[in-house]
Amino acid sequence: MPARALSERAARAALAAYFSPGQLAADLDEYTPAEVWDRRVRDDGNGLLSSYRPREELAQAELTCSFVTPSDEEWPTALADPGPACPLGLWVRGRERLPRLTGNRVPTEWAVTRAHDSATALAEAGHTVTATLAYGIDSTAHQAAARARRASLAVLPCGPHHYSDSWPVICICQVQLLVTGT
């Protein structure tokens, strides 16, 4: 008896745990997310993907947050058509709109100062500062929130196991919550 096909949501969450959108763009133009997952598992030489249980992992994760996909009504309109860079899904906890700071990885001194001041003001106003873990403006935002003794939220385009050893450890330590699969 053939295995039950994955739902789009479970397949997208599984793909997001291991791959960035850019790594999958060509496949997703031609196949459904479930088909792409099946192809990736079949072609996985080290068995890492075949040991992953998409349905169970999604069910466990959704005990504390939900996984929103492009086919969901609550999908942000700003992400309506980003092309191959479209996130596979977004992990969402609550419905609060979070202020986010993002910018250049090699910013000018003026831009760093503005990002720091903006993040500090947001944090001191009680907001959770949201940014990626990139160098430059994003790491400045996390550092400013930490100096203000407030939480920050890191949004990663793929699972945390894909982080680079070259990322500043101080940023990873300051982040209160990692939201993956975006």
Short mmCIF file of C-alpha atoms in Angstrom, two decimals:
data_model
loop_
_atom_site.label_atom_id
_atom_site.label_comp_id
_atom_site.label_asym_id
_atom_site.label_seq_id
_atom_site.Cartn_x
_atom_site.Cartn_y
_atom_site.Cartn_z
CA MET A 1 0.00 0.00 0.00
CA PRO A 2 1.52 3.39 -0.98
CA ALA A 3 2.34 5.92 1.73
CA ARG A 4 -0.25 8.60 2.38
CA ALA A 5 0.69 11.82 0.57
CA LEU A 6 1.83 14.73 2.70
CA SER A 7 -0.39 17.76 3.00
CA GLU A 8 0.95 20.95 1.44
CA ARG A 9 1.44 22.39 4.95
CA ALA A 10 3.44 19.39 6.25
CA ALA A 11 5.55 19.26 3.09
CA ARG A 12 6.31 22.99 3.20
CA ALA A 13 7.23 22.82 6.91
CA ALA A 14 9.52 19.85 6.24
CA LEU A 15 11.17 21.57 3.29
CA ALA A 16 11.61 24.77 5.30
CA ALA A 17 13.38 22.84 8.04
CA TYR A 18 16.16 21.84 5.65
CA PHE A 19 16.19 24.14 2.63
CA SER A 20 16.03 27.81 1.75
CA PRO A 21 13.42 28.96 -0.78
CA GLY A 22 16.13 29.59 -3.36
CA GLN A 23 17.30 25.99 -3.17
CA LEU A 24 13.80 24.80 -4.07
CA ALA A 25 12.50 27.45 -6.49
CA ALA A 26 13.09 25.46 -9.67
CA ASP A 27 11.54 22.28 -8.24
CA LEU A 28 8.52 24.13 -6.84
CA ASP A 29 7.87 25.66 -10.27
CA GLU A 30 7.43 22.13 -11.61
CA TYR A 31 6.20 20.02 -8.67
CA THR A 32 3.96 20.32 -5.62
CA PRO A 33 5.67 20.77 -2.22
CA ALA A 34 4.82 17.13 -1.34
CA GLU A 35 6.38 15.90 -4.57
CA VAL A 36 9.50 18.02 -3.98
CA TRP A 37 9.82 16.58 -0.46
CA ASP A 38 9.45 13.03 -1.77
CA ARG A 39 12.09 13.67 -4.47
CA ARG A 40 14.50 15.19 -1.95
CA VAL A 41 14.04 12.25 0.46
CA ARG A 42 14.59 9.77 -2.37
CA ASP A 43 17.77 11.57 -3.49
CA ASP A 44 19.14 12.04 0.05
CA GLY A 45 22.33 10.02 0.23
CA ASN A 46 22.93 10.36 3.98
CA GLY A 47 19.44 9.42 5.19
CA LEU A 48 18.91 12.64 7.14
CA LEU A 49 15.67 13.51 5.36
CA SER A 50 14.27 9.98 5.48
CA SER A 51 14.54 10.01 9.28
CA TYR A 52 12.50 13.24 9.50
CA ARG A 53 8.78 12.74 10.17
CA PRO A 54 6.98 15.74 8.60
CA ARG A 55 3.48 15.08 9.95
CA GLU A 56 4.68 14.39 13.48
CA GLU A 57 7.12 17.33 13.50
CA LEU A 58 4.42 19.71 12.26
CA ALA A 59 1.89 18.44 14.79
CA GLN A 60 4.41 18.88 17.62
CA ALA A 61 5.41 22.38 16.50
CA GLU A 62 1.79 23.47 16.08
CA LEU A 63 1.16 22.83 19.77
CA THR A 64 2.75 26.23 20.40
CA CYS A 65 2.51 28.10 17.08
CA SER A 66 0.96 27.77 13.65
CA PHE A 67 2.57 27.34 10.24
CA VAL A 68 1.04 29.75 7.73
CA THR A 69 1.49 28.98 4.02
CA PRO A 70 0.86 31.06 0.89
CA SER A 71 -2.51 29.35 0.39
CA ASP A 72 -3.75 30.52 3.83
CA GLU A 73 -6.02 33.55 4.18
CA GLU A 74 -3.73 35.12 6.80
CA TRP A 75 -0.69 35.01 4.47
CA PRO A 76 0.76 38.57 4.43
CA THR A 77 -0.20 40.51 1.33
CA ALA A 78 3.34 41.91 1.19
CA LEU A 79 4.48 38.38 0.35
CA ALA A 80 1.86 37.86 -2.35
CA ASP A 81 4.30 37.54 -5.23
CA PRO A 82 7.98 37.59 -4.22
CA GLY A 83 8.86 34.99 -6.88
CA PRO A 84 11.53 32.39 -6.09
CA ALA A 85 12.38 34.11 -2.80
CA CYS A 86 8.89 33.40 -1.45
CA PRO A 87 9.12 31.82 2.00
CA LEU A 88 7.81 28.26 2.19
CA GLY A 89 5.77 29.30 5.19
CA LEU A 90 5.84 31.43 8.32
CA TRP A 91 5.81 30.17 11.90
CA VAL A 92 3.40 32.39 13.80
CA ARG A 93 2.67 32.63 17.49
CA GLY A 94 -0.13 35.00 18.38
CA ARG A 95 -1.48 37.66 16.09
CA GLU A 96 0.52 40.65 17.29
CA ARG A 97 2.10 42.70 14.52
CA LEU A 98 5.79 42.88 15.34
CA PRO A 99 7.94 45.82 14.29
CA ARG A 100 10.88 44.62 12.23
CA LEU A 101 14.18 46.14 11.30
CA THR A 102 16.20 45.04 8.35
CA GLY A 103 18.78 46.59 6.14
CA ASN A 104 22.21 46.48 4.63
CA ARG A 105 24.85 44.02 5.85
CA VAL A 106 27.53 46.67 5.33
CA PRO A 107 25.72 49.81 6.49
CA THR A 108 27.06 53.31 6.88
CA GLU A 109 27.75 54.59 10.38
CA TRP A 110 24.67 56.81 10.06
CA ALA A 111 22.47 53.79 9.21
CA VAL A 112 23.83 51.81 12.18
CA THR A 113 23.10 54.73 14.50
CA ARG A 114 19.54 55.10 13.14
CA ALA A 115 18.91 51.35 13.41
CA HIS A 116 20.23 51.30 16.98
CA ASP A 117 18.13 54.30 17.99
CA SER A 118 15.00 52.88 16.32
CA ALA A 119 15.41 49.43 17.87
CA THR A 120 16.09 50.94 21.29
CA ALA A 121 12.96 53.09 21.04
CA LEU A 122 10.85 50.13 19.94
CA ALA A 123 12.22 47.92 22.72
CA GLU A 124 11.77 50.56 25.40
CA ALA A 125 8.18 51.04 24.20
CA GLY A 126 7.60 47.36 25.02
CA HIS A 127 7.75 45.94 21.48
CA THR A 128 9.67 42.81 20.51
CA VAL A 129 12.29 43.82 17.97
CA THR A 130 12.25 41.49 14.96
CA ALA A 131 15.09 41.04 12.45
CA THR A 132 17.13 38.34 10.74
CA LEU A 133 20.50 37.30 12.14
CA ALA A 134 22.45 39.01 9.36
CA TYR A 135 25.38 41.29 10.04
CA GLY A 136 24.85 45.04 9.92
CA ILE A 137 21.46 46.59 10.55
CA ASP A 138 19.80 43.35 11.67
CA SER A 139 22.44 42.45 14.28
CA THR A 140 22.46 46.07 15.45
CA ALA A 141 18.71 45.80 16.09
CA HIS A 142 19.16 42.66 18.25
CA GLN A 143 22.05 44.25 20.16
CA ALA A 144 20.03 47.40 20.86
CA ALA A 145 17.10 45.36 22.16
CA ALA A 146 19.44 43.37 24.42
CA ARG A 147 21.03 46.55 25.77
CA ALA A 148 17.51 47.81 26.54
CA ARG A 149 16.94 44.49 28.36
CA ARG A 150 14.11 43.54 26.01
CA ALA A 151 13.46 40.48 23.88
CA SER A 152 14.25 40.28 20.22
CA LEU A 153 13.02 37.80 17.65
CA ALA A 154 15.17 36.30 14.89
CA VAL A 155 13.46 35.30 11.66
CA LEU A 156 15.49 32.78 9.67
CA PRO A 157 14.86 31.71 6.06
CA CYS A 158 15.55 28.09 7.01
CA GLY A 159 16.06 25.94 10.08
CA PRO A 160 18.53 26.93 12.80
CA HIS A 161 20.74 23.97 11.85
CA HIS A 162 21.66 25.99 8.73
CA TYR A 163 23.17 28.90 10.65
CA SER A 164 26.72 29.83 9.79
CA ASP A 165 29.52 29.39 12.31
CA SER A 166 30.68 32.83 11.22
CA TRP A 167 27.55 34.55 12.57
CA PRO A 168 28.28 36.61 15.64
CA VAL A 169 27.71 34.50 18.74
CA ILE A 170 26.55 37.58 20.61
CA CYS A 171 23.53 37.82 18.27
CA ILE A 172 22.57 34.20 18.73
CA CYS A 173 22.84 34.53 22.51
CA GLN A 174 20.74 37.67 22.64
CA VAL A 175 17.84 36.32 20.67
CA GLN A 176 14.99 35.11 22.84
CA LEU A 177 13.17 33.01 20.23
CA LEU A 178 14.13 31.62 16.85
CA VAL A 179 11.32 31.29 14.33
CA THR A 180 12.36 29.04 11.49
CA GLY A 181 11.02 28.06 8.13
CA THR A 182 10.42 31.58 6.91
#
